[in-house]
Amino acid sequence: MTDEHLQAWVEKISLDSFGMPFRHRATFNRRLKATGGRYFMKSHNIEISPHQLENYGTEETEKIIKHELCHYHLHLLGRGYRHRDSDFKLLLAKVGGSRFCKSLPERLQRKPAPYKYMLKCTSCGMEYMRRRRMNPSKYRCGKCAGKLILKGLDSKNET
Ligand SMILES: [Zn+2]
Ligand SMILES: [Zn+2]
């Protein structure tokens, strides 16, 4: 499939599923491997990975195009176009787009740090996971207001 075919395909999906025209450029990018596609906020263009098409076929690729078009149309309409926005989630579900896309900054954020400590209630046994060390005497159990102890998850020692 050529870029011209892709362009025509994206324009058709845009009209059929969104009822709005796609007025920018859609091209293949062979260097896109970890992600199926991406949307560029500055140029409003869309790039699609040809590997996706080769490996998963037109049906999956169409879902990725729909995902990118959700970013595209919502962004141009001044609506919530990011993955976490309800506008985006609603539109994506409506048109049946793929949930996956690693193109936008929020997906590039590092994974949260692992839990290193646990607060344990001495009366009811409730456990609260924590990433940082903290003073258990300053807090109470959220369930029964009992006293808490802090445990390090790496070592078994109470700290
Ligand atoms: Zn996305
Ligand atoms: Zn408790």
Coordinates of N, CA, C and O and ligand atoms in Angstrom, one line a residue:
M1 N 0.8 -1.2 0.0 CA 0.0 0.0 0.0 C 0.9 1.3 0.0 O 1.8 1.3 0.8
T2 N 0.5 2.2 -0.8 CA 1.3 3.4 -0.9 C 0.8 4.5 0.0 O -0.3 4.4 0.6
D3 N 1.5 5.6 0.2 CA 1.0 6.7 1.0 C -0.3 7.3 0.4 O -1.1 7.8 1.2
E4 N -0.4 7.3 -0.9 CA -1.6 7.8 -1.5 C -2.8 7.0 -1.1 O -3.9 7.5 -0.9
H5 N -2.7 5.6 -1.1 CA -3.7 4.8 -0.7 C -4.1 5.0 0.7 O -5.3 5.0 1.1
L6 N -3.1 5.2 1.6 CA -3.3 5.4 3.0 C -4.1 6.7 3.2 O -5.0 6.8 3.9
Q7 N -3.6 7.7 2.5 CA -4.3 9.1 2.6 C -5.8 8.9 2.2 O -6.7 9.4 3.0
A8 N -6.1 8.2 1.1 CA -7.5 8.1 0.7 C -8.3 7.2 1.7 O -9.4 7.5 2.0
W9 N -7.6 6.2 2.3 CA -8.2 5.4 3.3 C -8.6 6.2 4.6 O -9.7 6.1 5.1
V10 N -7.6 7.0 5.0 CA -7.8 7.8 6.2 C -9.0 8.8 6.0 O -9.8 9.0 6.8
E11 N -9.0 9.4 4.8 CA -10.0 10.4 4.5 C -11.4 9.7 4.5 O -12.4 10.2 5.0
K12 N -11.5 8.5 4.0 CA -12.7 7.7 3.9 C -13.2 7.3 5.3 O -14.4 7.5 5.7
I13 N -12.3 6.8 6.2 CA -12.6 6.5 7.6 C -13.1 7.7 8.3 O -14.1 7.7 9.1
S14 N -12.5 8.8 8.1 CA -12.8 10.1 8.8 C -14.3 10.5 8.4 O -15.0 10.8 9.3
L15 N -14.6 10.4 7.1 CA -16.0 10.8 6.7 C -17.0 9.7 7.2 O -18.0 10.1 7.8
D16 N -16.7 8.4 7.0 CA -17.6 7.4 7.4 C -17.9 7.3 8.9 O -19.0 7.1 9.3
S17 N -16.8 7.3 9.7 CA -16.9 7.1 11.1 C -17.1 8.3 12.0 O -17.7 8.3 13.0
F18 N -16.5 9.5 11.5 CA -16.6 10.7 12.3 C -17.5 11.7 11.7 O -17.8 12.7 12.3
G19 N -17.8 11.6 10.4 CA -18.7 12.6 9.7 C -18.0 13.9 9.5 O -18.6 14.9 9.4
M20 N -16.6 13.9 9.6 CA -15.9 15.1 9.4 C -14.7 14.8 8.5 O -14.1 13.7 8.6
P21 N -14.3 15.7 7.7 CA -13.2 15.5 6.7 C -11.8 15.5 7.4 O -11.6 16.2 8.4
F22 N -10.9 14.7 6.9 CA -9.5 14.7 7.3 C -8.8 15.6 6.3 O -8.7 15.2 5.1
R23 N -8.3 16.7 6.7 CA -7.7 17.7 5.8 C -6.2 17.8 5.8 O -5.6 18.7 5.3
H24 N -5.5 16.9 6.5 CA -4.1 16.9 6.6 C -3.5 15.7 6.0 O -4.1 15.0 5.2
R25 N -2.2 15.4 6.3 CA -1.5 14.3 5.6 C -1.4 13.0 6.5 O -1.1 13.1 7.6
A26 N -1.6 11.9 5.8 CA -1.4 10.6 6.5 C -0.3 9.9 5.7 O -0.4 9.7 4.5
T27 N 0.7 9.5 6.4 CA 1.8 8.8 5.7 C 2.3 7.5 6.5 O 2.0 7.5 7.7
F28 N 2.9 6.6 5.8 CA 3.5 5.5 6.5 C 4.9 5.9 7.0 O 5.6 6.7 6.4
N29 N 5.3 5.3 8.1 CA 6.6 5.5 8.7 C 7.2 4.2 9.1 O 6.7 3.6 10.1
R30 N 8.1 3.7 8.4 CA 8.7 2.4 8.7 C 9.4 2.3 10.0 O 9.7 1.3 10.6
R31 N 9.8 3.5 10.5 CA 10.6 3.5 11.8 C 9.7 3.3 13.0 O 10.1 3.1 14.1
L32 N 8.4 3.5 12.8 CA 7.4 3.3 13.9 C 7.3 1.8 14.1 O 6.7 1.1 13.3
K33 N 7.8 1.3 15.2 CA 7.7 -0.1 15.5 C 7.0 -0.5 16.8 O 6.2 -1.4 16.8
A34 N 7.3 0.3 17.8 CA 6.7 0.0 19.1 C 5.2 0.5 19.1 O 4.5 0.0 19.9
T35 N 4.9 1.3 18.2 CA 3.5 1.9 18.2 C 2.9 1.8 16.8 O 3.6 1.7 15.8
G36 N 1.6 1.7 16.8 CA 0.9 1.5 15.5 C 0.7 2.8 14.7 O 0.6 2.8 13.5
G37 N 0.7 3.9 15.4 CA 0.6 5.2 14.7 C 0.8 6.3 15.7 O 1.0 6.1 16.9
R38 N 0.9 7.5 15.1 CA 1.0 8.7 16.0 C 0.4 9.9 15.3 O 0.3 10.0 14.1
Y39 N 0.0 10.9 16.2 CA -0.6 12.1 15.7 C 0.3 13.2 16.1 O 0.7 13.3 17.3
F40 N 0.5 14.1 15.2 CA 1.4 15.3 15.5 C 0.6 16.5 15.7 O -0.1 17.0 14.9
M41 N 0.7 17.0 16.9 CA -0.1 18.2 17.3 C 0.2 19.4 16.6 O -0.7 20.3 16.4
K42 N 1.5 19.6 16.2 CA 1.8 20.8 15.5 C 1.4 20.8 14.0 O 0.8 21.8 13.5
S43 N 1.6 19.8 13.3 CA 1.3 19.7 11.9 C -0.1 19.2 11.6 O -0.6 19.3 10.5
H44 N -0.7 18.5 12.6 CA -1.9 17.8 12.5 C -1.9 16.6 11.6 O -2.9 16.0 11.2
N45 N -0.7 16.1 11.2 CA -0.5 15.0 10.4 C -0.5 13.7 11.2 O -0.3 13.7 12.4
I46 N -0.8 12.6 10.5 CA -0.8 11.3 11.1 C 0.2 10.4 10.4 O 0.3 10.4 9.2
E47 N 0.9 9.6 11.3 CA 1.8 8.6 10.7 C 1.3 7.2 11.2 O 0.9 7.0 12.3
I48 N 1.4 6.3 10.3 CA 0.9 4.9 10.5 C 2.1 3.9 10.3 O 2.8 4.1 9.3
S49 N 2.2 3.0 11.2 CA 3.3 2.0 11.0 C 2.9 0.9 10.0 O 1.9 0.3 10.1
P50 N 3.7 0.8 8.9 CA 3.4 -0.3 7.9 C 3.6 -1.7 8.5 O 3.0 -2.6 8.0
H51 N 4.3 -1.8 9.6 CA 4.5 -3.1 10.2 C 3.2 -3.6 10.7 O 2.9 -4.8 10.7
Q52 N 2.4 -2.7 11.2 CA 1.1 -3.0 11.8 C 0.2 -3.7 10.7 O -0.4 -4.7 10.9
L53 N 0.3 -3.1 9.5 CA -0.5 -3.6 8.4 C 0.0 -4.9 8.0 O -0.8 -5.9 7.7
E54 N 1.3 -5.1 7.9 CA 1.9 -6.3 7.5 C 1.6 -7.5 8.4 O 1.4 -8.6 8.1
N55 N 1.6 -7.1 9.7 CA 1.5 -8.2 10.7 C 0.0 -8.5 11.1 O -0.3 -9.6 11.5
Y56 N -0.8 -7.5 11.1 CA -2.1 -7.6 11.7 C -3.3 -7.4 10.7 O -4.4 -7.6 11.0
G57 N -2.9 -6.9 9.5 CA -3.9 -6.7 8.5 C -4.7 -5.4 8.5 O -4.5 -4.6 9.4
T58 N -5.6 -5.3 7.6 CA -6.3 -4.0 7.5 C -7.3 -3.7 8.6 O -7.5 -2.5 9.0
E59 N -7.9 -4.7 9.2 CA -8.9 -4.5 10.3 C -8.2 -3.8 11.5 O -8.8 -2.8 12.0
E60 N -7.1 -4.4 11.9 CA -6.4 -3.8 13.1 C -5.8 -2.4 12.7 O -5.8 -1.5 13.6
T61 N -5.4 -2.2 11.5 CA -4.8 -1.0 11.1 C -5.9 0.1 11.1 O -5.7 1.3 11.4
E62 N -7.1 -0.3 10.6 CA -8.2 0.6 10.6 C -8.5 1.1 12.1 O -8.8 2.3 12.3
K63 N -8.4 0.2 13.1 CA -8.6 0.6 14.5 C -7.6 1.6 14.9 O -7.9 2.6 15.7
I64 N -6.4 1.5 14.4 CA -5.3 2.4 14.8 C -5.6 3.8 14.1 O -5.4 4.8 14.8
I65 N -6.0 3.7 12.9 CA -6.3 5.0 12.2 C -7.4 5.7 12.9 O -7.4 6.9 13.1
K66 N -8.4 5.0 13.4 CA -9.5 5.6 14.2 C -9.0 6.2 15.5 O -9.5 7.3 15.9
H67 N -8.1 5.5 16.1 CA -7.5 6.0 17.3 C -6.8 7.4 17.0 O -7.0 8.4 17.8
E68 N -6.0 7.4 16.0 CA -5.3 8.7 15.6 C -6.3 9.8 15.2 O -6.1 10.9 15.5
L69 N -7.4 9.4 14.5 CA -8.4 10.4 14.1 C -9.1 10.9 15.3 O -9.6 12.0 15.3
C70 N -9.2 10.1 16.4 CA -9.8 10.7 17.7 C -9.0 11.8 18.2 O -9.5 12.8 18.6
H71 N -7.6 11.6 18.2 CA -6.7 12.7 18.7 C -6.9 13.9 17.7 O -7.1 15.0 18.2
Y72 N -6.9 13.6 16.4 CA -7.0 14.6 15.4 C -8.2 15.5 15.5 O -8.2 16.7 15.7
H73 N -9.4 14.9 15.5 CA -10.6 15.7 15.5 C -10.9 16.4 16.8 O -11.3 17.5 16.8
L74 N -10.6 15.7 17.9 CA -10.9 16.3 19.2 C -9.9 17.5 19.4 O -10.3 18.5 20.0
H75 N -8.6 17.3 19.0 CA -7.7 18.4 19.1 C -8.1 19.6 18.3 O -8.1 20.7 18.8
L76 N -8.5 19.4 17.1 CA -9.0 20.5 16.2 C -10.3 21.2 16.7 O -10.5 22.3 16.5
L77 N -11.1 20.4 17.4 CA -12.3 20.9 18.0 C -12.1 21.6 19.3 O -13.1 22.1 19.9
G78 N -10.9 21.5 19.8 CA -10.6 22.1 21.1 C -11.2 21.3 22.3 O -11.5 21.8 23.3
R79 N -11.4 20.0 22.1 CA -12.0 19.1 23.1 C -10.8 18.3 23.7 O -9.7 18.5 23.4
G80 N -11.2 17.5 24.7 CA -10.2 16.6 25.4 C -9.6 15.6 24.4 O -10.3 14.6 24.2
Y81 N -8.4 15.7 23.9 CA -7.9 14.8 22.9 C -6.8 13.9 23.5 O -6.3 13.0 22.8
R82 N -6.6 14.0 24.8 CA -5.6 13.1 25.4 C -6.2 11.8 25.9 O -7.4 11.7 26.1
H83 N -5.4 10.7 26.0 CA -5.9 9.4 26.4 C -6.7 9.4 27.6 O -7.7 8.7 27.8
R84 N -6.4 10.3 28.6 CA -7.1 10.3 29.9 C -8.4 11.1 29.8 O -9.2 11.1 30.8
D85 N -8.6 11.9 28.8 CA -9.8 12.7 28.7 C -11.0 11.9 28.4 O -11.0 11.0 27.6
S86 N -12.2 12.3 29.0 CA -13.4 11.5 28.8 C -13.9 11.7 27.4 O -14.5 10.8 26.8
D87 N -13.7 12.9 26.8 CA -14.1 13.1 25.4 C -13.4 12.0 24.5 O -14.0 11.5 23.6
F88 N -12.1 11.8 24.8 CA -11.3 10.9 24.0 C -11.8 9.5 24.2 O -12.1 8.7 23.2
K89 N -12.0 9.1 25.4 CA -12.5 7.7 25.7 C -13.9 7.4 25.1 O -14.1 6.4 24.5
L90 N -14.7 8.4 25.2 CA -16.1 8.3 24.6 C -16.1 8.1 23.1 O -16.7 7.2 22.5
L91 N -15.3 9.0 22.5 CA -15.3 9.0 21.0 C -14.6 7.7 20.5 O -15.1 7.1 19.6
L92 N -13.5 7.3 21.2 CA -12.8 6.1 20.8 C -13.7 4.8 20.9 O -13.8 4.0 20.0
A93 N -14.5 4.8 22.0 CA -15.4 3.7 22.1 C -16.5 3.7 21.0 O -16.9 2.7 20.5
K94 N -17.0 4.9 20.7 CA -18.1 5.1 19.7 C -17.6 4.6 18.4 O -18.4 3.9 17.7
V95 N -16.4 5.0 17.9 CA -16.0 4.6 16.6 C -15.3 3.3 16.6 O -15.0 2.7 15.5
G96 N -15.0 2.7 17.7 CA -14.3 1.4 17.8 C -12.9 1.4 17.4 O -12.4 0.5 16.8
G97 N -12.2 2.4 18.0 CA -10.7 2.5 17.7 C -9.9 1.7 18.6 O -10.4 1.2 19.7
S98 N -8.7 1.5 18.3 CA -7.7 0.7 19.1 C -7.4 1.5 20.4 O -7.4 2.7 20.4
R99 N -7.2 0.8 21.5 CA -6.9 1.5 22.7 C -5.4 1.8 22.8 O -5.0 2.5 23.7
F100 N -4.7 1.3 21.8 CA -3.2 1.4 22.0 C -2.6 2.4 21.1 O -2.9 2.5 19.9
C101 N -1.7 3.2 21.6 CA -1.0 4.2 20.9 C 0.1 4.7 21.9 O -0.3 5.1 23.0
K102 N 1.3 4.7 21.5 CA 2.3 5.2 22.5 C 2.9 6.5 22.1 O 4.0 6.9 22.4
S103 N 2.1 7.2 21.2 CA 2.7 8.4 20.6 C 2.8 9.6 21.5 O 3.6 10.5 21.4
L104 N 1.8 9.8 22.4 CA 1.7 11.0 23.1 C 2.5 11.0 24.4 O 2.8 10.0 25.0
P105 N 2.9 12.2 24.8 CA 3.8 12.4 25.9 C 3.4 11.6 27.2 O 4.2 11.0 27.8
E106 N 2.1 11.5 27.5 CA 1.7 10.8 28.8 C 2.1 9.4 28.7 O 2.3 8.7 29.8
R107 N 2.2 8.8 27.5 CA 2.6 7.4 27.4 C 4.1 7.2 27.6 O 4.6 6.1 27.7
L108 N 4.8 8.3 27.5 CA 6.3 8.2 27.5 C 6.8 8.4 29.0 O 8.0 8.3 29.2
Q109 N 5.9 8.7 29.8 CA 6.3 8.9 31.2 C 6.8 7.6 31.8 O 6.4 6.5 31.4
R110 N 7.7 7.7 32.8 CA 8.2 6.5 33.4 C 7.2 5.8 34.2 O 6.2 6.4 34.7
K111 N 7.4 4.5 34.4 CA 6.5 3.8 35.3 C 6.6 4.3 36.7 O 7.6 4.7 37.1
P112 N 5.5 4.2 37.5 CA 5.6 4.6 38.9 C 6.6 3.7 39.6 O 6.9 2.6 39.3
A113 N 7.3 4.4 40.6 CA 8.3 3.6 41.4 C 7.6 2.5 42.1 O 6.4 2.6 42.5
P114 N 8.3 1.4 42.4 CA 7.8 0.3 43.1 C 7.5 0.6 44.6 O 8.1 1.5 45.1
Y115 N 6.6 -0.1 45.2 CA 6.4 0.0 46.6 C 7.5 -0.5 47.4 O 8.0 -1.6 47.1
K116 N 8.0 0.2 48.4 CA 9.1 -0.2 49.2 C 8.7 -0.4 50.6 O 9.5 -1.1 51.3
Y117 N 7.6 0.1 51.0 CA 7.2 0.0 52.4 C 5.7 -0.4 52.5 O 5.0 -0.2 51.6
M118 N 5.4 -0.9 53.7 CA 4.1 -1.3 54.0 C 3.7 -0.8 55.4 O 4.5 -1.1 56.3
L119 N 2.6 -0.1 55.5 CA 2.1 0.2 56.8 C 1.1 -0.8 57.2 O 0.2 -1.2 56.4
K120 N 1.2 -1.4 58.3 CA 0.3 -2.4 58.8 C -0.4 -2.1 60.1 O 0.2 -1.6 61.0
C121 N -1.7 -2.2 60.1 CA -2.5 -1.9 61.3 C -2.3 -3.0 62.3 O -2.4 -4.2 62.0
T122 N -2.0 -2.6 63.5 CA -1.7 -3.6 64.6 C -3.1 -4.2 65.1 O -3.0 -5.2 65.8
S123 N -4.2 -3.5 64.9 CA -5.4 -4.1 65.4 C -6.2 -4.9 64.4 O -6.7 -6.0 64.6
C124 N -6.4 -4.3 63.1 CA -7.2 -5.1 62.2 C -6.4 -5.8 61.1 O -6.9 -6.6 60.3
G125 N -5.1 -5.4 61.0 CA -4.2 -6.1 60.1 C -4.3 -5.6 58.7 O -3.6 -6.1 57.8
M126 N -5.0 -4.5 58.5 CA -5.1 -3.8 57.2 C -3.7 -3.4 56.7 O -2.9 -2.9 57.5
E127 N -3.4 -3.5 55.4 CA -2.1 -3.2 54.9 C -2.1 -2.1 53.9 O -3.0 -2.1 53.0
Y128 N -1.3 -1.1 54.0 CA -1.2 0.0 53.1 C 0.2 0.1 52.5 O 1.2 0.2 53.2
M129 N 0.2 0.0 51.1 CA 1.5 0.1 50.4 C 2.0 1.5 50.3 O 1.2 2.4 49.9
R130 N 3.3 1.7 50.5 CA 3.8 3.1 50.3 C 5.1 3.0 49.6 O 5.9 2.0 49.7
R131 N 5.4 4.1 48.8 CA 6.6 4.1 48.0 C 7.8 4.7 48.9 O 8.9 4.5 48.6
R132 N 7.4 5.6 49.8 CA 8.4 6.2 50.6 C 8.3 5.9 52.1 O 7.3 5.6 52.6
R133 N 9.5 6.0 52.7 CA 9.5 5.8 54.2 C 8.7 6.9 54.9 O 8.7 8.0 54.4
M134 N 8.0 6.5 55.9 CA 7.3 7.5 56.6 C 7.2 7.1 58.1 O 7.4 6.0 58.4
N135 N 6.8 8.1 58.9 CA 6.7 7.8 60.3 C 5.3 7.3 60.7 O 4.4 8.0 60.6
P136 N 5.2 6.0 61.1 CA 3.9 5.4 61.3 C 3.2 6.0 62.5 O 1.9 5.9 62.6
S137 N 3.9 6.6 63.4 CA 3.2 7.1 64.6 C 2.4 8.4 64.3 O 1.6 8.8 65.1
K138 N 2.6 9.0 63.1 CA 1.9 10.2 62.7 C 0.5 9.8 62.1 O -0.2 10.7 61.7
Y139 N 0.3 8.6 61.8 CA -0.9 8.2 61.0 C -1.7 7.1 61.8 O -1.1 6.5 62.7
R140 N -2.9 7.0 61.4 CA -3.7 5.9 62.0 C -4.4 5.1 60.9 O -4.5 5.6 59.7
C141 N -4.8 3.9 61.2 CA -5.4 3.0 60.2 C -6.7 3.7 59.7 O -7.5 4.2 60.5
G142 N -6.9 3.7 58.3 CA -8.0 4.3 57.7 C -9.3 3.6 57.9 O -10.4 4.1 57.8
K143 N -9.2 2.3 58.4 CA -10.3 1.5 58.5 C -10.8 1.5 60.0 O -12.0 1.7 60.2
C144 N -9.9 1.3 60.9 CA -10.3 1.2 62.3 C -9.6 2.2 63.2 O -9.8 2.1 64.4
A145 N -8.8 3.1 62.7 CA -8.0 4.1 63.5 C -7.0 3.4 64.4 O -6.6 4.1 65.4
G146 N -6.7 2.2 64.2 CA -5.7 1.5 65.0 C -4.3 2.0 64.8 O -4.0 2.8 63.8
K147 N -3.3 1.6 65.6 CA -1.9 2.0 65.5 C -1.3 1.3 64.3 O -1.6 0.1 64.0
L148 N -0.4 2.0 63.6 CA 0.3 1.4 62.4 C 1.7 1.1 62.7 O 2.4 1.8 63.5
I149 N 2.3 0.1 62.1 CA 3.7 -0.1 62.1 C 4.2 -0.1 60.6 O 3.4 -0.4 59.7
L150 N 5.4 0.3 60.4 CA 6.0 0.4 59.1 C 6.9 -0.8 58.9 O 7.8 -1.1 59.7
K151 N 6.8 -1.4 57.7 CA 7.6 -2.6 57.4 C 8.3 -2.3 56.1 O 7.6 -1.8 55.1
G152 N 9.6 -2.6 56.0 CA 10.3 -2.5 54.7 C 10.0 -3.7 53.9 O 10.0 -4.8 54.4
L153 N 9.7 -3.6 52.6 CA 9.3 -4.8 51.8 C 10.6 -5.6 51.3 O 10.4 -6.7 51.0
D154 N 11.7 -4.9 51.3 CA 12.9 -5.6 50.8 C 13.4 -6.6 51.9 O 13.6 -7.7 51.7
S155 N 13.5 -6.0 53.1 CA 13.9 -6.8 54.3 C 12.7 -7.2 55.1 O 11.7 -6.5 55.0
K156 N 12.8 -8.2 55.9 CA 11.6 -8.6 56.7 C 11.6 -7.8 58.0 O 10.7 -7.9 58.8
N157 N 12.7 -7.0 58.3 CA 12.8 -6.3 59.5 C 11.8 -5.2 59.7 O 11.5 -4.5 58.7
E158 N 11.3 -5.0 60.8 CA 10.5 -3.9 61.1 C 11.3 -2.7 61.2 O 12.4 -2.7 61.8
T159 N 10.9 -1.6 60.7 CA 11.7 -0.4 60.7 C 11.0 0.7 61.5 O 9.8 0.6 61.7
Ligands
ZN1 ZN -3.0 7.9 21.2
ZN2 ZN -7.0 -1.2 61.3

